[in-house]
């Protein structure tokens, strides 16, 4: 794990650790692109009015001001600029502003830093990287996209060195329909309290439901009975119906959730469960909701979450429903490093160091390096003709696997040899044809357990 940062909540990785983070980012990018998601980047700042309109806690937001700015601007002025705390709200703004230039359904992935004023701890930082995918429609968006994004994320996570994971899935229609069916109309209030179930326990949630949303003891018991249902297949449908509650929205949610679970089990078996305790506290979710945990690291919390939203992005009478998921990249990397779940084969990209026999041979060494680089081999060149032992020690210390030696004859001809520092083997080589083993060409990041 990296040394403790001098500024709490703002991580700075050491080179080998950064290799691990880059591997995570590159893997996600490759999977997202393979599924047809296009990349965008939004600005780092939004207005407070944009950021705070969807139920977020204002104390988490970092406001931005100039040292010589307008001192009369109120701290809660909706036009004041602030750093974005996630990528979903900026994306909604991006869609509405650029709707005339986008083709729908619009599939985007976005990997950027975000900022949130939380108490720093493992898994939580004040500056962190998120990786999001969303599919957004114009006016309507087919339900199958709920399944599509879940499959993409399951594939992406399965390619990372994180071990087993579980995607916990629920449906807000199912939950809201059930609550209305038992006479609880403040469905958002019920969801907010159910979302606290794992943190404070069933007893305190039951008390909060009675105190805050006016539930009777029986209604609170029924809401908790629903939240306790968890199945690895579509068996949850019968369990919900056994509770004896009827509502049209409940049936719609049951049907949708069953289809999501069925498809995930067919295509990525063992990764998903129907978990009716998942509520997702944000009020813009309207259908399928997801939370993902690492098996054996559940105390870390969700590493990937999201869901369906029908009205987050609107423009006049025009709406842009969507579904998306967000991976907490920094949270994942922090756990990978702290638990040594993966490590890089070396901390530098360099595969070869071209050594110098004589200082006057530097031009020849540069020519050799250029020939190697033209074929994609990352190469450094020694800048002084120190003793070979010292040059080799330099390469070994940096983790460079090969050292290249060139000898210039009196007639100007050049002979080459390359030494593998791990085996000690040194053999003749031609810089126009030699290639290292595939695993040595670039640093490799591999799971260690």
Coordinates of C-alpha atoms in Angstrom, one line a residue:
X1 CA 0.0 0.0 0.0
X2 CA 1.2 3.5 -0.7
X3 CA 2.7 5.7 2.0
X4 CA 0.2 7.7 4.0
X5 CA -0.8 10.8 2.0
X6 CA 0.2 14.1 3.5
X7 CA -3.3 15.3 2.7
X8 CA -5.9 13.0 4.1
X9 CA -8.4 11.6 1.5
X10 CA -6.2 12.3 -1.6
X11 CA -4.3 9.3 -2.7
X12 CA -1.0 9.3 -4.6
X13 CA 0.1 5.9 -5.7
X14 CA 3.7 4.7 -6.0
X15 CA 4.8 3.6 -9.5
X16 CA 4.1 -0.1 -9.0
X17 CA 0.7 0.7 -7.4
X18 CA -0.1 3.0 -10.3
X19 CA 0.5 0.1 -12.6
X20 CA -2.2 -1.8 -10.8
X21 CA -4.6 1.2 -11.1
X22 CA -3.8 1.6 -14.8
X23 CA -4.5 -2.1 -15.4
X24 CA -8.0 -1.7 -13.8
X25 CA -8.7 1.4 -15.9
X26 CA -7.5 -0.2 -19.1
X27 CA -9.5 -3.4 -18.5
X28 CA -12.7 -1.5 -17.9
X29 CA -12.1 0.6 -21.0
X30 CA -11.5 -2.4 -23.2
X31 CA -14.7 -4.2 -22.0
X32 CA -16.8 -1.0 -22.3
X33 CA -15.6 -0.4 -25.9
X34 CA -16.2 -4.0 -26.9
X35 CA -19.8 -3.5 -25.9
X36 CA -20.1 -0.3 -28.1
X37 CA -20.0 2.3 -25.4
X38 CA -18.4 5.6 -26.5
X39 CA -16.3 7.7 -24.2
X40 CA -17.1 11.2 -23.0
X41 CA -15.7 13.5 -20.4
X42 CA -17.6 16.2 -18.6
X43 CA -16.3 19.3 -16.9
X44 CA -15.1 19.0 -13.3
X45 CA -17.5 21.7 -12.0
X46 CA -21.3 22.2 -12.1
X47 CA -23.5 24.8 -10.4
X48 CA -24.8 24.0 -7.0
X49 CA -28.3 24.2 -8.4
X50 CA -27.5 21.3 -10.7
X51 CA -25.7 19.2 -8.2
X52 CA -28.1 19.5 -5.3
X53 CA -31.5 19.1 -7.0
X54 CA -31.6 15.3 -6.7
X55 CA -31.4 14.7 -3.0
X56 CA -27.7 14.7 -2.4
X57 CA -26.3 15.9 0.9
X58 CA -24.9 19.4 0.5
X59 CA -22.1 19.0 3.1
X60 CA -20.4 16.4 0.8
X61 CA -20.0 19.1 -2.0
X62 CA -16.8 21.0 -2.4
X63 CA -17.7 24.5 -3.6
X64 CA -15.2 26.4 -5.8
X65 CA -14.3 30.1 -5.5
X66 CA -11.6 32.4 -6.7
X67 CA -9.3 34.0 -4.1
X68 CA -10.4 37.4 -5.4
X69 CA -13.9 36.3 -6.3
X70 CA -17.2 37.9 -5.4
X71 CA -17.3 38.1 -1.6
X72 CA -21.1 38.8 -1.7
X73 CA -21.9 35.4 -3.2
X74 CA -23.9 33.4 -0.7
X75 CA -22.5 29.9 0.2
X76 CA -25.8 28.3 -1.0
X77 CA -26.1 30.4 -4.2
X78 CA -27.4 27.9 -6.8
X79 CA -25.2 29.5 -9.4
X80 CA -22.1 29.0 -7.4
X81 CA -19.6 26.5 -8.9
X82 CA -18.8 23.2 -7.2
X83 CA -16.8 20.1 -8.0
X84 CA -19.0 17.2 -9.1
X85 CA -19.4 14.4 -6.5
X86 CA -20.5 11.8 -9.1
X87 CA -20.7 11.4 -12.8
X88 CA -24.5 10.7 -13.2
X89 CA -25.7 14.2 -12.5
X90 CA -23.2 15.9 -14.9
X91 CA -24.1 13.2 -17.5
X92 CA -27.7 14.1 -17.2
X93 CA -26.9 17.8 -17.8
X94 CA -24.6 16.8 -20.7
X95 CA -27.4 14.8 -22.4
X96 CA -30.0 17.6 -22.1
X97 CA -27.6 20.3 -23.4
X98 CA -26.4 18.1 -26.4
X99 CA -29.5 16.2 -27.2
X100 CA -29.7 17.6 -30.7
X101 CA -26.2 16.2 -31.5
X102 CA -26.6 12.7 -30.0
X103 CA -28.0 9.5 -31.5
X104 CA -30.3 7.6 -29.1
X105 CA -30.2 5.2 -27.4
X106 CA -26.9 6.9 -26.4
X107 CA -24.3 4.5 -24.9
X108 CA -21.5 6.2 -23.0
X109 CA -18.7 5.3 -20.7
X110 CA -17.0 7.9 -18.6
X111 CA -13.9 7.5 -16.3
X112 CA -13.1 10.6 -14.3
X113 CA -12.1 11.9 -10.9
X114 CA -14.9 13.1 -8.6
X115 CA -14.7 14.9 -5.2
X116 CA -16.8 14.4 -2.1
X117 CA -16.2 15.8 1.4
X118 CA -16.4 12.5 3.3
X119 CA -14.4 11.2 6.3
X120 CA -11.4 9.4 4.8
X121 CA -11.0 5.7 5.5
X122 CA -10.3 2.6 3.5
X123 CA -12.7 2.5 0.6
X124 CA -13.6 6.2 1.0
X125 CA -11.5 9.1 -0.3
X126 CA -12.2 12.8 -0.9
X127 CA -10.8 12.6 -4.4
X128 CA -11.5 9.4 -6.2
X129 CA -12.0 7.9 -9.7
X130 CA -15.3 6.4 -10.9
X131 CA -16.0 4.5 -14.0
X132 CA -19.6 4.8 -15.3
X133 CA -21.6 3.3 -18.1
X134 CA -25.1 4.4 -19.1
X135 CA -27.6 3.9 -21.9
X136 CA -30.0 6.8 -22.4
X137 CA -33.1 6.9 -24.6
X138 CA -35.2 9.7 -26.0
X139 CA -38.7 9.5 -24.6
X140 CA -38.4 5.8 -23.9
X141 CA -35.8 3.1 -23.3
X142 CA -36.5 -0.7 -23.5
X143 CA -36.3 -2.8 -20.4
X144 CA -33.7 -5.1 -21.9
X145 CA -31.1 -2.4 -21.4
X146 CA -31.4 -3.0 -17.7
X147 CA -30.0 -6.5 -18.4
X148 CA -27.5 -5.3 -20.9
X149 CA -25.6 -2.9 -18.5
X150 CA -25.6 -5.6 -15.8
X151 CA -24.0 -8.1 -18.2
X152 CA -21.4 -5.6 -19.2
X153 CA -20.4 -4.9 -15.6
X154 CA -20.4 -8.5 -14.7
X155 CA -18.0 -9.2 -17.6
X156 CA -15.8 -6.2 -16.7
X157 CA -15.6 -7.1 -13.0
X158 CA -14.8 -10.8 -13.8
X159 CA -11.7 -9.6 -15.7
X160 CA -10.3 -7.7 -12.7
X161 CA -8.0 -9.3 -10.1
X162 CA -10.6 -9.0 -7.3
X163 CA -11.8 -12.6 -6.8
X164 CA -15.5 -13.4 -6.5
X165 CA -18.2 -10.8 -6.4
X166 CA -22.0 -10.7 -6.0
X167 CA -24.3 -8.4 -7.8
X168 CA -27.3 -7.8 -5.5
X169 CA -30.3 -6.7 -7.5
X170 CA -33.8 -5.4 -6.6
X171 CA -36.5 -3.4 -8.4
X172 CA -38.0 -0.2 -7.1
X173 CA -41.3 -0.9 -8.8
X174 CA -41.5 -4.2 -6.8
X175 CA -40.7 -2.4 -3.5
X176 CA -42.9 0.6 -4.1
X177 CA -45.8 -1.5 -5.3
X178 CA -45.5 -3.7 -2.2
X179 CA -45.4 -0.7 0.2
X180 CA -48.5 0.8 -1.5
X181 CA -50.2 -2.6 -1.3
X182 CA -49.8 -2.6 2.5
X183 CA -51.0 1.1 2.7
X184 CA -47.7 3.0 2.9
X185 CA -47.8 5.8 0.4
X186 CA -44.5 7.5 1.5
X187 CA -42.6 5.0 -0.5
X188 CA -39.5 7.2 -0.7
X189 CA -39.4 7.5 3.1
X190 CA -39.7 3.7 3.4
X191 CA -36.9 3.1 0.9
X192 CA -34.6 5.5 2.7
X193 CA -35.1 3.6 5.9
X194 CA -34.8 0.2 4.4
X195 CA -31.6 1.3 2.8
X196 CA -30.2 1.6 6.3
X197 CA -31.0 -2.0 7.2
X198 CA -27.5 -3.4 7.1
X199 CA -26.1 -0.4 9.1
X200 CA -28.6 -0.1 12.0
X201 CA -30.4 -3.4 12.0
X202 CA -34.1 -4.5 11.6
X203 CA -35.3 -3.3 15.0
X204 CA -34.1 0.3 14.6
X205 CA -35.4 0.4 11.0
X206 CA -38.8 -0.8 12.3
X207 CA -38.8 2.0 14.8
X208 CA -37.8 4.6 12.2
X209 CA -40.6 3.4 9.8
X210 CA -43.2 4.0 12.6
X211 CA -41.7 7.3 13.7
X212 CA -40.8 8.9 10.4
X213 CA -43.3 7.5 7.8
X214 CA -46.2 6.7 10.1
X215 CA -46.2 2.9 9.6
X216 CA -48.0 0.7 12.0
X217 CA -46.1 -2.1 13.7
X218 CA -47.7 -4.6 11.3
X219 CA -46.8 -2.5 8.2
X220 CA -43.2 -2.2 9.5
X221 CA -43.1 -5.9 10.0
X222 CA -44.4 -6.6 6.5
X223 CA -41.9 -4.1 4.9
X224 CA -39.0 -5.9 6.8
X225 CA -40.3 -9.3 5.7
X226 CA -40.0 -8.2 2.1
X227 CA -36.5 -6.9 2.7
X228 CA -35.4 -10.2 4.1
X229 CA -36.0 -12.1 0.9
X230 CA -32.9 -13.2 -0.9
X231 CA -32.6 -15.9 -3.6
X232 CA -30.0 -17.0 -6.1
X233 CA -32.7 -17.7 -8.7
X234 CA -36.2 -16.5 -9.5
X235 CA -37.6 -18.3 -6.4
X236 CA -38.1 -14.8 -4.8
X237 CA -41.3 -14.4 -6.9
X238 CA -43.1 -17.1 -5.0
X239 CA -41.8 -15.9 -1.7
X240 CA -43.1 -12.4 -2.4
X241 CA -46.5 -13.6 -3.5
X242 CA -46.7 -15.7 -0.3
X243 CA -46.7 -12.5 1.7
X244 CA -50.2 -11.9 0.3
X245 CA -49.8 -8.4 -1.0
X246 CA -51.3 -7.3 -4.4
X247 CA -50.5 -4.2 -6.5
X248 CA -50.1 -3.7 -10.2
X249 CA -46.7 -2.0 -9.8
X250 CA -45.5 -4.9 -7.6
X251 CA -46.3 -7.4 -10.4
X252 CA -44.5 -5.3 -13.0
X253 CA -41.4 -5.2 -10.7
X254 CA -41.5 -8.9 -10.1
X255 CA -41.6 -9.7 -13.8
X256 CA -38.7 -7.3 -14.6
X257 CA -36.5 -8.5 -11.7
X258 CA -37.1 -12.2 -12.6
X259 CA -36.0 -11.5 -16.2
X260 CA -32.8 -9.8 -15.0
X261 CA -31.9 -12.6 -12.6
X262 CA -32.7 -15.3 -15.2
X263 CA -30.5 -13.8 -17.9
X264 CA -27.5 -13.1 -15.5
X265 CA -27.7 -16.7 -14.2
X266 CA -27.7 -18.1 -17.7
X267 CA -24.8 -15.9 -19.0
X268 CA -22.7 -15.2 -15.9
X269 CA -23.7 -17.9 -13.4
X270 CA -22.9 -17.4 -9.8
X271 CA -22.6 -13.6 -9.9
X272 CA -26.1 -12.3 -9.1
X273 CA -28.7 -12.6 -6.5
X274 CA -32.2 -11.1 -6.0
X275 CA -31.8 -9.2 -2.8
X276 CA -35.0 -7.3 -1.8
X277 CA -33.2 -5.3 0.9
X278 CA -31.4 -3.3 -1.8
X279 CA -33.1 0.1 -1.9
X280 CA -30.6 2.6 -3.2
X281 CA -31.3 5.8 -1.2
X282 CA -31.2 8.2 -4.2
X283 CA -34.7 9.3 -5.2
X284 CA -34.1 9.3 -9.0
X285 CA -34.1 5.4 -9.4
X286 CA -37.4 4.1 -10.8
X287 CA -36.8 0.4 -11.7
X288 CA -34.0 -2.1 -11.5
X289 CA -31.3 -1.2 -8.8
X290 CA -27.9 -2.8 -8.3
X291 CA -25.3 -3.1 -5.7
X292 CA -22.1 -5.2 -5.9
X293 CA -19.9 -6.5 -3.1
X294 CA -16.7 -8.4 -3.1
X295 CA -17.1 -11.9 -1.5
X296 CA -15.1 -11.9 1.7
X297 CA -14.8 -8.1 1.7
X298 CA -18.5 -7.2 2.3
X299 CA -17.5 -4.7 5.0
X300 CA -16.0 -2.6 2.2
X301 CA -19.5 -1.8 1.0
X302 CA -20.7 -1.6 -2.6
X303 CA -18.0 -1.4 -5.3
X304 CA -20.4 -1.0 -8.1
X305 CA -23.9 0.3 -8.0
X306 CA -26.6 2.0 -10.0
X307 CA -30.0 1.4 -11.7
X308 CA -32.8 2.6 -13.9
X309 CA -33.9 6.2 -13.9
X310 CA -36.8 7.6 -15.9
X311 CA -36.7 11.3 -15.2
X312 CA -33.2 12.3 -14.1
X313 CA -32.6 14.0 -17.5
X314 CA -35.5 16.2 -18.8
X315 CA -35.7 19.1 -21.2
X316 CA -39.1 20.8 -21.4
X317 CA -41.6 18.1 -22.3
X318 CA -38.8 15.8 -23.4
X319 CA -37.4 13.1 -21.1
X320 CA -34.3 10.9 -21.4
X321 CA -34.8 7.7 -19.4
X322 CA -31.7 5.7 -18.8
X323 CA -30.0 2.9 -16.9
X324 CA -26.4 2.8 -15.7
X325 CA -23.8 1.5 -13.3
X326 CA -20.9 3.1 -11.6
X327 CA -17.7 1.3 -10.4
X328 CA -15.8 2.9 -7.5
X329 CA -12.3 2.5 -9.1
X330 CA -10.4 4.0 -6.2
X331 CA -12.3 2.0 -3.7
X332 CA -11.4 -1.2 -5.6
X333 CA -7.7 -0.2 -6.0
X334 CA -7.4 0.6 -2.3
X335 CA -8.6 -2.8 -1.4
X336 CA -6.5 -4.6 -4.0
X337 CA -3.4 -2.9 -2.7
X338 CA -4.1 -3.1 1.0
X339 CA -4.8 -6.9 0.7
X340 CA -2.1 -7.5 -1.9
X341 CA -4.8 -9.1 -4.1
X342 CA -2.7 -8.3 -7.2
X343 CA 0.7 -6.9 -8.1
X344 CA 2.6 -5.6 -11.1
X345 CA 5.5 -7.5 -12.6
X346 CA 7.6 -4.3 -12.6
X347 CA 7.1 -0.6 -11.8
X348 CA 8.4 0.8 -15.1
X349 CA 7.2 0.3 -18.7
X350 CA 10.8 -0.2 -19.9
X351 CA 11.6 -3.7 -21.2
X352 CA 15.2 -3.0 -22.4
X353 CA 18.1 -0.8 -21.3
X354 CA 20.6 -0.2 -24.1
X355 CA 24.0 -0.1 -22.3
X356 CA 27.0 2.0 -23.4
X357 CA 30.4 0.5 -23.9
X358 CA 32.0 3.9 -24.9
X359 CA 30.6 7.4 -24.7
X360 CA 31.2 7.9 -28.4
X361 CA 28.8 5.0 -29.1
X362 CA 25.8 6.9 -27.8
X363 CA 24.5 7.7 -31.4
X364 CA 24.6 3.9 -32.2
X365 CA 22.8 3.2 -28.9
X366 CA 20.1 5.7 -29.9
X367 CA 19.8 4.0 -33.3
X368 CA 19.3 0.6 -31.6
X369 CA 16.7 2.0 -29.3
X370 CA 14.8 3.5 -32.1
X371 CA 14.7 0.2 -34.0
X372 CA 13.3 -1.5 -30.9
X373 CA 10.8 1.2 -30.2
X374 CA 9.5 1.1 -33.8
X375 CA 8.3 -2.4 -33.0
X376 CA 6.6 -1.5 -29.7
X377 CA 9.4 -2.4 -27.3
X378 CA 9.8 0.2 -24.5
X379 CA 13.5 1.0 -24.3
X380 CA 15.8 3.2 -22.3
X381 CA 19.3 4.3 -23.3
X382 CA 22.2 4.7 -20.8
X383 CA 23.5 8.2 -20.9
X384 CA 27.1 7.5 -19.8
X385 CA 29.5 4.6 -20.3
X386 CA 29.8 3.5 -16.7
X387 CA 31.0 0.0 -15.8
X388 CA 28.7 -2.7 -17.1
X389 CA 28.1 -3.9 -13.6
X390 CA 26.8 -0.5 -12.6
X391 CA 24.5 -0.3 -15.7
X392 CA 23.2 -3.8 -15.1
X393 CA 22.5 -2.9 -11.4
X394 CA 20.6 0.2 -12.5
X395 CA 18.4 -1.9 -14.8
X396 CA 17.8 -4.6 -12.2
X397 CA 16.9 -2.0 -9.6
X398 CA 14.3 -0.5 -11.9
X399 CA 12.9 -4.0 -12.8
X400 CA 14.0 -3.8 -16.4
X401 CA 14.3 -7.4 -17.6
X402 CA 16.8 -7.0 -20.5
X403 CA 20.1 -5.2 -21.1
X404 CA 21.3 -4.7 -24.6
X405 CA 25.0 -4.5 -25.5
X406 CA 26.3 -3.2 -28.8
X407 CA 29.9 -3.4 -30.0
X408 CA 31.1 -1.1 -32.8
X409 CA 34.0 -2.6 -34.8
X410 CA 36.8 -0.5 -36.5
X411 CA 35.0 -0.9 -39.8
X412 CA 31.9 0.6 -38.4
X413 CA 29.9 -2.7 -38.2
X414 CA 27.9 -3.3 -35.1
X415 CA 27.2 -6.6 -33.3
X416 CA 24.5 -6.9 -30.7
X417 CA 23.8 -9.1 -27.7
X418 CA 21.0 -9.1 -25.2
X419 CA 21.1 -10.3 -21.6
X420 CA 18.1 -11.6 -19.6
X421 CA 18.8 -10.4 -16.1
X422 CA 16.7 -13.1 -14.5
X423 CA 18.3 -16.1 -16.1
X424 CA 21.7 -14.6 -16.8
X425 CA 21.5 -15.8 -20.3
X426 CA 23.2 -13.6 -22.9
X427 CA 22.7 -14.2 -26.6
X428 CA 23.3 -12.6 -30.0
X429 CA 20.4 -10.5 -31.2
X430 CA 19.3 -8.3 -34.1
X431 CA 17.4 -5.1 -33.1
X432 CA 15.3 -5.3 -36.3
X433 CA 13.9 -8.7 -35.5
X434 CA 14.4 -9.5 -31.7
X435 CA 11.3 -9.7 -29.6
X436 CA 11.0 -10.3 -25.9
X437 CA 8.5 -12.9 -24.6
X438 CA 5.0 -11.6 -24.7
X439 CA 4.7 -11.4 -20.9
X440 CA 7.8 -9.2 -20.8
X441 CA 6.8 -6.7 -23.5
X442 CA 4.7 -4.7 -21.0
X443 CA 4.3 -4.8 -17.3
X444 CA 1.8 -7.5 -16.2
X445 CA -0.6 -7.2 -13.4
X446 CA -1.7 -10.6 -12.0
X447 CA -3.8 -11.7 -9.1
X448 CA -1.8 -13.0 -6.2
X449 CA -4.5 -15.2 -4.6

